[in-house]
PDB file of C-alpha atoms in Angstrom:
ATOM      1  CA  MET A 167       0.216  -0.198   0.445  1.00 85.00           C
ATOM      2  CA  GLN A 168       0.657   3.172  -0.721  1.00 82.00           C
ATOM      3  CA  CYS A 169       1.357   5.850   3.083  1.00 86.00           C
ATOM      4  CA  PRO A 170      -1.226   8.323   2.799  1.00 82.00           C
ATOM      5  CA  HIS A 171       1.509  10.650   5.030  1.00 83.00           C
ATOM      6  CA  CYS A 172       4.240  10.248   2.917  1.00 82.00           C
ATOM      7  CA  ASN A 173       3.539   8.726   0.252  1.00 78.00           C
ATOM      8  CA  ILE A 174       5.629   5.700   0.438  1.00 84.00           C
ATOM      9  CA  TYR A 175       5.010   2.095  -0.678  1.00 88.00           C
ATOM     10  CA  PHE A 176       5.376  -0.595   2.133  1.00 92.00           C
ATOM     11  CA  HIS A 177       3.814  -4.039   2.747  1.00 93.00           C
ATOM     12  CA  ASP A 178       0.224  -3.289   4.278  1.00 89.00           C
ATOM     13  CA  ASN A 179       0.213  -4.085   8.210  1.00 95.00           C
ATOM     14  CA  TRP A 180      -3.350  -4.128   8.395  1.00 95.00           C
ATOM     15  CA  ARG A 181      -5.018  -4.606  11.730  1.00 95.00           C
ATOM     16  CA  THR A 182      -9.237  -5.339  11.395  1.00 91.00           C
ATOM     17  CA  GLU A 183     -11.764  -4.325  14.866  1.00 90.00           C
ATOM     18  CA  SER A 184     -15.402  -4.337  14.673  1.00 82.00           C
ATOM     19  CA  PHE A 185     -17.913  -2.410  16.547  1.00 80.00           C
ATOM     20  CA  ALA A 186     -22.026  -2.229  17.138  1.00 72.00           C
ATOM     21  CA  ARG A 187     -24.434  -1.147  19.188  1.00 66.00           C
ATOM     22  CA  GLN A 188     -26.338  -3.896  20.569  1.00 61.00           C
ATOM     23  CA  GLY A 189     -29.955  -4.735  18.765  1.00 55.00           C
ATOM     24  CA  ILE A 190     -29.380  -2.678  16.608  1.00 57.00           C
ATOM     25  CA  ILE A 191     -30.134  -3.420  12.099  1.00 58.00           C
ATOM     26  CA  LEU A 192     -29.282  -0.163  10.635  1.00 59.00           C
ATOM     27  CA  LYS A 193     -29.834   0.732   7.288  1.00 57.00           C
ATOM     28  CA  ASP A 194     -27.265   3.103   4.625  1.00 54.00           C
ATOM     29  CA  SER A 195     -29.547   5.398   3.220  1.00 52.00           C
ATOM     30  CA  TYR A 196     -27.903   5.872  -0.192  1.00 52.00           C
ATOM     31  CA  THR A 197     -28.368   1.979  -1.066  1.00 57.00           C
ATOM     32  CA  ASP A 198     -31.062   1.216   1.390  1.00 56.00           C
ATOM     33  CA  GLU A 199     -28.738  -1.731   2.468  1.00 58.00           C
ATOM     34  CA  TYR A 200     -29.176  -2.888   6.066  1.00 59.00           C
ATOM     35  CA  PHE A 201     -26.033  -3.815   8.157  1.00 58.00           C
ATOM     36  CA  ASN A 202     -25.406  -4.868  11.238  1.00 68.00           C
ATOM     37  CA  TYR A 203     -22.260  -3.239  12.438  1.00 76.00           C
ATOM     38  CA  PHE A 204     -19.010  -1.572  11.250  1.00 82.00           C
ATOM     39  CA  GLN A 205     -15.173  -2.353  11.209  1.00 87.00           C
ATOM     40  CA  TYR A 206     -12.105  -0.676  10.786  1.00 92.00           C
ATOM     41  CA  ARG A 207      -8.734  -1.427  10.349  1.00 94.00           C
ATOM     42  CA  THR A 208      -5.578   0.268  11.212  1.00 96.00           C
ATOM     43  CA  ALA A 209      -2.742   0.524   9.589  1.00 96.00           C
ATOM     44  CA  ILE A 210       1.758   1.924  10.611  1.00 96.00           C
ATOM     45  CA  CYS A 211       3.842   3.469   8.258  1.00 94.00           C
ATOM     46  CA  PRO A 212       6.934   2.449   8.487  1.00 95.00           C
ATOM     47  CA  GLU A 213       8.686   5.094   7.487  1.00 93.00           C
ATOM     48  CA  CYS A 214       7.245   7.978   8.905  1.00 92.00           C
ATOM     49  CA  LYS A 215       5.327   5.708  11.985  1.00 94.00           C
ATOM     50  CA  GLU A 216       1.936   7.850  10.753  1.00 93.00           C
ATOM     51  CA  ILE A 217      -1.129   5.821  11.071  1.00 94.00           C
ATOM     52  CA  THR A 218      -4.498   5.466   8.362  1.00 92.00           C
ATOM     53  CA  ILE A 219      -7.685   4.236   9.616  1.00 93.00           C
ATOM     54  CA  GLN A 220     -10.239   2.720   7.556  1.00 91.00           C
ATOM     55  CA  ILE A 221     -13.607   2.025   8.070  1.00 89.00           C
ATOM     56  CA  THR A 222     -16.565  -0.285   6.002  1.00 86.00           C
ATOM     57  CA  ARG A 223     -19.991  -1.606   7.283  1.00 79.00           C
ATOM     58  CA  LYS A 224     -20.736  -5.554   7.716  1.00 76.00           C
ATOM     59  CA  ASN A 225     -23.861  -6.910   7.821  1.00 72.00           C
ATOM     60  CA  GLY A 226     -25.229 -10.695   9.687  1.00 64.00           C
ATOM     61  CA  ASN A 227     -23.405 -12.075   7.342  1.00 66.00           C
ATOM     62  CA  GLY A 228     -20.356 -10.785   7.398  1.00 67.00           C
ATOM     63  CA  ASP A 229     -20.288  -9.747   3.759  1.00 72.00           C
ATOM     64  CA  ILE A 230     -19.207  -5.738   3.188  1.00 71.00           C
ATOM     65  CA  VAL A 231     -21.612  -3.728   3.217  1.00 70.00           C
ATOM     66  CA  GLY A 232     -20.465  -1.112   0.301  1.00 72.00           C
ATOM     67  CA  SER A 233     -16.411  -0.519   0.721  1.00 75.00           C
ATOM     68  CA  TRP A 234     -13.302   0.898   2.866  1.00 82.00           C
ATOM     69  CA  ILE A 235     -13.173   4.417   3.630  1.00 82.00           C
ATOM     70  CA  GLN A 236     -10.602   6.228   4.538  1.00 83.00           C
ATOM     71  CA  ILE A 237     -10.910   8.621   7.436  1.00 85.00           C
ATOM     72  CA  HIS A 238      -7.476   9.172   8.528  1.00 87.00           C
ATOM     73  CA  PRO A 239      -5.661  11.371   7.300  1.00 86.00           C
ATOM     74  CA  ILE A 240      -8.485  12.721   5.128  1.00 78.00           C
ATOM     75  CA  GLY A 241      -7.810  13.185   1.282  1.00 70.00           C
ATOM     76  CA  ALA A 242      -6.156  11.354  -1.772  1.00 66.00           C
ATOM     77  CA  ASN A 243      -2.857  10.157  -1.409  1.00 66.00           C
ATOM     78  CA  ARG A 244      -1.258  12.267  -4.192  1.00 74.00           C
ATOM     79  CA  GLY A 245       2.128  14.502  -4.064  1.00 70.00           C
ATOM     80  CA  PRO A 246       2.352  17.734  -3.963  1.00 78.00           C
ATOM     81  CA  VAL A 247       1.269  20.422  -6.526  1.00 88.00           C
ATOM     82  CA  PRO A 248       3.750  22.460  -8.646  1.00 90.00           C
ATOM     83  CA  PRO A 249       4.707  25.944  -7.630  1.00 91.00           C
ATOM     84  CA  PRO A 250       4.907  26.774 -11.227  1.00 94.00           C
ATOM     85  CA  VAL A 251       0.714  25.944 -10.914  1.00 95.00           C
ATOM     86  CA  PRO A 252      -1.271  29.087 -10.761  1.00 96.00           C
ATOM     87  CA  PRO A 253      -2.912  29.372  -7.694  1.00 95.00           C
ATOM     88  CA  ASP A 254      -6.453  29.058  -8.485  1.00 94.00           C
ATOM     89  CA  ILE A 255      -5.949  25.561 -10.544  1.00 95.00           C
ATOM     90  CA  ALA A 256      -4.094  23.854  -8.186  1.00 94.00           C
ATOM     91  CA  GLN A 257      -6.854  25.131  -5.333  1.00 93.00           C
ATOM     92  CA  ASP A 258      -9.302  22.792  -7.418  1.00 93.00           C
ATOM     93  CA  TYR A 259      -6.855  19.989  -7.343  1.00 93.00           C
ATOM     94  CA  ILE A 260      -6.554  19.419  -3.571  1.00 90.00           C
ATOM     95  CA  GLU A 261     -10.326  20.006  -2.834  1.00 91.00           C
ATOM     96  CA  SER A 262     -10.827  17.553  -5.913  1.00 90.00           C
ATOM     97  CA  CYS A 263      -8.191  15.503  -3.755  1.00 89.00           C
ATOM     98  CA  ASN A 264      -9.586  15.958  -0.633  1.00 86.00           C
ATOM     99  CA  VAL A 265     -13.419  14.423  -0.877  1.00 87.00           C
ATOM    100  CA  LEU A 266     -12.089  11.850  -3.064  1.00 85.00           C
ATOM    101  CA  PRO A 267     -12.413   9.803  -0.418  1.00 78.00           C
ATOM    102  CA  ILE A 268     -15.503  11.009   0.691  1.00 79.00           C
ATOM    103  CA  SER A 269     -17.093  11.502  -2.764  1.00 82.00           C
ATOM    104  CA  ALA A 270     -15.900  10.118  -5.827  1.00 82.00           C
ATOM    105  CA  LYS A 271     -18.606  12.255  -7.554  1.00 83.00           C
ATOM    106  CA  ALA A 272     -17.263  15.493  -6.226  1.00 86.00           C
ATOM    107  CA  SER A 273     -13.988  14.542  -6.003  1.00 87.00           C
ATOM    108  CA  ALA A 274     -15.062  14.387 -10.208  1.00 85.00           C
ATOM    109  CA  ALA A 275     -16.692  17.852 -10.215  1.00 86.00           C
ATOM    110  CA  LEU A 276     -13.906  19.403  -8.850  1.00 90.00           C
ATOM    111  CA  ALA A 277     -11.666  17.381 -11.065  1.00 89.00           C
ATOM    112  CA  ARG A 278     -13.848  18.296 -14.464  1.00 86.00           C
ATOM    113  CA  ARG A 279     -13.591  22.436 -13.649  1.00 89.00           C
ATOM    114  CA  CYS A 280     -10.076  21.709 -13.071  1.00 93.00           C
ATOM    115  CA  LEU A 281      -9.244  20.897 -16.188  1.00 91.00           C
ATOM    116  CA  GLN A 282     -11.350  23.132 -17.348  1.00 90.00           C
ATOM    117  CA  ASN A 283      -9.752  25.518 -16.572  1.00 94.00           C
ATOM    118  CA  MET A 284      -6.765  24.578 -17.118  1.00 95.00           C
ATOM    119  CA  LEU A 285      -7.481  24.107 -21.184  1.00 95.00           C
ATOM    120  CA  HIS A 286      -9.011  27.467 -20.676  1.00 95.00           C
ATOM    121  CA  ALA A 287      -5.439  29.430 -19.594  1.00 96.00           C
ATOM    122  CA  HIS A 288      -3.970  28.007 -22.479  1.00 96.00           C
ATOM    123  CA  ASN A 289      -6.790  29.436 -25.291  1.00 95.00           C
ATOM    124  CA  TYR A 290      -8.512  25.521 -25.762  1.00 95.00           C
ATOM    125  CA  ARG A 291     -12.048  27.317 -25.550  1.00 93.00           C
ATOM    126  CA  ASP A 292     -15.171  25.280 -27.130  1.00 90.00           C
ATOM    127  CA  ARG A 293     -18.972  25.262 -26.451  1.00 84.00           C
ATOM    128  CA  ASP A 294     -18.415  22.317 -24.222  1.00 81.00           C
ATOM    129  CA  LEU A 295     -15.454  19.879 -22.167  1.00 83.00           C
ATOM    130  CA  ALA A 296     -15.251  17.126 -24.666  1.00 82.00           C
ATOM    131  CA  LYS A 297     -15.126  20.132 -28.018  1.00 86.00           C
ATOM    132  CA  GLU A 298     -12.271  21.724 -25.872  1.00 89.00           C
ATOM    133  CA  ILE A 299     -10.218  18.597 -25.507  1.00 89.00           C
ATOM    134  CA  ASP A 300     -10.505  17.823 -29.296  1.00 90.00           C
ATOM    135  CA  LEU A 301      -8.903  20.946 -29.351  1.00 94.00           C
ATOM    136  CA  LEU A 302      -5.735  20.074 -27.333  1.00 94.00           C
ATOM    137  CA  LEU A 303      -5.196  16.835 -29.497  1.00 93.00           C
ATOM    138  CA  ASN A 304      -4.940  18.440 -32.645  1.00 93.00           C
ATOM    139  CA  GLU A 305      -2.608  20.825 -31.759  1.00 94.00           C
ATOM    140  CA  THR A 306      -0.409  21.130 -34.321  1.00 93.00           C
ATOM    141  CA  ASP A 307       2.127  23.800 -32.805  1.00 92.00           C
ATOM    142  CA  PRO A 308       4.735  20.924 -32.073  1.00 90.00           C
ATOM    143  CA  LYS A 309       6.068  22.924 -28.705  1.00 87.00           C
ATOM    144  CA  LYS A 310       2.602  22.254 -27.186  1.00 91.00           C
ATOM    145  CA  ALA A 311       1.348  19.249 -28.775  1.00 93.00           C
ATOM    146  CA  LEU A 312       0.945  16.897 -26.448  1.00 92.00           C
ATOM    147  CA  PRO A 313       3.689  13.004 -25.596  1.00 90.00           C
ATOM    148  CA  HIS A 314       2.002  10.169 -26.721  1.00 87.00           C
ATOM    149  CA  LYS A 315       0.924   8.764 -23.777  1.00 85.00           C
ATOM    150  CA  LEU A 316      -1.111  12.050 -22.732  1.00 89.00           C
ATOM    151  CA  ARG A 317      -3.005  12.201 -25.879  1.00 88.00           C
ATOM    152  CA  THR A 318      -4.302   8.571 -25.189  1.00 84.00           C
ATOM    153  CA  THR A 319      -5.079   9.382 -21.600  1.00 83.00           C
ATOM    154  CA  ILE A 320      -6.655  12.535 -21.887  1.00 85.00           C
ATOM    155  CA  ASP A 321      -9.253  11.055 -24.648  1.00 79.00           C
ATOM    156  CA  GLY A 322     -10.057   8.148 -22.648  1.00 75.00           C
ATOM    157  CA  ILE A 323     -11.590  10.657 -19.899  1.00 74.00           C
ATOM    158  CA  ARG A 324     -14.426  11.018 -22.342  1.00 66.00           C
ATOM    159  CA  ASN A 325     -15.177   7.779 -21.632  1.00 62.00           C
ATOM    160  CA  PHE A 326     -16.376   8.421 -18.223  1.00 60.00           C
ATOM    161  CA  GLY A 327     -19.714   8.828 -17.831  1.00 49.00           C
ATOM    162  CA  ASN A 328     -20.988  12.579 -18.993  1.00 54.00           C
ATOM    163  CA  PHE A 329     -17.534  13.817 -17.306  1.00 56.00           C
ATOM    164  CA  SER A 330     -17.215  16.249 -20.791  1.00 44.00           C
ATOM    165  CA  ALA A 331     -20.645  15.901 -21.986  1.00 42.00           C
ATOM    166  CA  HIS A 332     -22.208  19.058 -20.378  1.00 48.00           C
ATOM    167  CA  PRO A 333     -21.173  23.193 -21.385  1.00 46.00           C
ATOM    168  CA  ILE A 334     -19.685  24.357 -18.187  1.00 46.00           C
ATOM    169  CA  ASP A 335     -21.047  28.202 -17.280  1.00 44.00           C
ATOM    170  CA  ASP A 336     -21.352  29.720 -13.628  1.00 38.00           C
ATOM    171  CA  ARG A 337     -24.588  27.072 -13.490  1.00 43.00           C
ATOM    172  CA  THR A 338     -22.895  24.184 -14.101  1.00 46.00           C
ATOM    173  CA  THR A 339     -19.354  24.300 -13.498  1.00 48.00           C
ATOM    174  CA  LEU A 340     -19.732  21.703 -10.445  1.00 49.00           C
ATOM    175  CA  GLN A 341     -22.279  20.096 -11.347  1.00 56.00           C
ATOM    176  CA  VAL A 342     -22.346  16.012  -9.999  1.00 57.00           C
ATOM    177  CA  ILE A 343     -21.537  13.030 -12.053  1.00 62.00           C
ATOM    178  CA  GLU A 344     -21.589   9.558 -11.805  1.00 68.00           C
ATOM    179  CA  VAL A 345     -17.901   8.265 -12.438  1.00 72.00           C
ATOM    180  CA  GLU A 346     -16.723   5.384 -10.392  1.00 72.00           C
ATOM    181  CA  PRO A 347     -13.976   5.967  -7.525  1.00 72.00           C
ATOM    182  CA  HIS A 348     -10.925   4.882 -10.360  1.00 76.00           C
ATOM    183  CA  GLU A 349     -12.242   7.478 -12.508  1.00 80.00           C
ATOM    184  CA  ALA A 350     -11.587  10.023 -10.041  1.00 83.00           C
ATOM    185  CA  GLU A 351      -8.076   8.744  -9.788  1.00 84.00           C
ATOM    186  CA  TRP A 352      -7.624   8.655 -12.723  1.00 85.00           C
ATOM    187  CA  CYS A 353      -9.150  12.291 -13.520  1.00 87.00           C
ATOM    188  CA  LEU A 354      -6.653  13.204 -10.918  1.00 91.00           C
ATOM    189  CA  GLU A 355      -3.356  11.600 -12.401  1.00 89.00           C
ATOM    190  CA  THR A 356      -4.377  12.961 -16.172  1.00 91.00           C
ATOM    191  CA  ILE A 357      -4.747  16.382 -14.336  1.00 94.00           C
ATOM    192  CA  GLU A 358      -1.122  15.631 -12.709  1.00 93.00           C
ATOM    193  CA  GLU A 359       0.230  15.027 -16.055  1.00 93.00           C
ATOM    194  CA  LEU A 360      -1.287  18.123 -17.878  1.00 95.00           C
ATOM    195  CA  PHE A 361       0.967  19.907 -15.022  1.00 96.00           C
ATOM    196  CA  GLU A 362       3.981  18.643 -16.109  1.00 94.00           C
ATOM    197  CA  HIS A 363       3.119  19.435 -19.312  1.00 95.00           C
ATOM    198  CA  PHE A 364       1.829  23.190 -19.468  1.00 95.00           C
ATOM    199  CA  TYR A 365       3.518  24.283 -16.227  1.00 96.00           C
ATOM    200  CA  VAL A 366       6.328  22.119 -15.056  1.00 94.00           C
ATOM    201  CA  GLY A 367       7.844  21.115 -18.609  1.00 90.00           C
ATOM    202  CA  PRO A 368       7.941  25.270 -19.610  1.00 89.00           C
ATOM    203  CA  ALA A 369       9.467  26.510 -16.296  1.00 87.00           C
ATOM    204  CA  MET A 370      11.951  24.352 -16.174  1.00 89.00           C
ATOM    205  CA  ALA A 371      12.867  24.712 -20.287  1.00 85.00           C
ATOM    206  CA  ARG A 372      12.748  28.533 -19.719  1.00 87.00           C
ATOM    207  CA  ALA A 373      15.454  28.229 -15.955  1.00 89.00           C
ATOM    208  CA  LYS A 374      17.825  26.160 -18.088  1.00 90.00           C
ATOM    209  CA  LYS A 375      17.696  28.961 -20.697  1.00 86.00           C
ATOM    210  CA  ALA A 376      18.340  31.721 -18.403  1.00 87.00           C
ATOM    211  CA  ALA A 377      20.894  30.280 -16.872  1.00 89.00           C
ATOM    212  CA  LEU A 378      22.771  28.836 -20.895  1.00 89.00           C
ATOM    213  CA  ASP A 379      21.639  32.906 -21.565  1.00 83.00           C
ATOM    214  CA  ALA A 380      23.914  33.618 -18.204  1.00 89.00           C
ATOM    215  CA  LYS A 381      26.617  31.620 -19.082  1.00 88.00           C
ATOM    216  CA  LEU A 382      26.902  33.005 -22.797  1.00 83.00           C
ATOM    217  CA  ALA A 383      26.367  36.494 -21.488  1.00 86.00           C
ATOM    218  CA  ALA A 384      30.045  35.783 -19.118  1.00 88.00           C
ATOM    219  CA  ALA A 385      32.009  34.506 -22.154  1.00 86.00           C
ATOM    220  CA  GLY A 386      30.500  37.680 -23.895  1.00 86.00           C
ATOM    221  CA  LYS A 387      28.661  35.220 -26.619  1.00 85.00           C
ATOM    222  CA  PRO A 388      24.716  36.103 -28.374  1.00 87.00           C
ATOM    223  CA  PRO A 389      22.238  34.858 -26.575  1.00 84.00           C
ATOM    224  CA  THR A 390      20.444  31.591 -27.579  1.00 83.00           C
ATOM    225  CA  LYS A 391      17.508  32.657 -29.969  1.00 78.00           C
ATOM    226  CA  CYS A 392      15.272  29.524 -29.664  1.00 66.00           C
TER     227      CYS A 392
END
């Protein structure tokens, strides 16, 4: 498993316990399924020594009702946002990560807004997100075009329910959409790759060019042209 605190991978060491209110049968308000007791499990990271806690529900037959939900720490175990990413775009990404363990739908809605704002910031605009993704995929400028791996990834987003089907405006920007948890996770991974493409890569290229130009200037030579 991956530690949600320090992000290292380690062999899981879950310890499981159960608790219930004696004689009470509970009902899930979302699924209408009945369950008898809760079960929680804890794991300790051998590196940072922090604890991870997940909880689920079980019926009288011992079958899990629903899935394991991480309750500590709150938030998906994603890496930090790179410094070149604008604050407004970074904030949507962070909130999407934080809400993922609680609601994949809410996470996807925030990821959708984050993705579209990122496309708008780079002048890919159309009437809905699917068409804006098309504009990005059809980019002819070799300096802006996506690498093959990222093209395949972002193209797949359009298969997630109605993730990209509806236009986003002031009323629909956080529209709840039907996605599975692994699809919401994939959306976050795609956004991270786009951070690299749109912000981190160009920032590193500018820094390298500035360093090279400084060396050329010190040697009395003109700066690079590209």
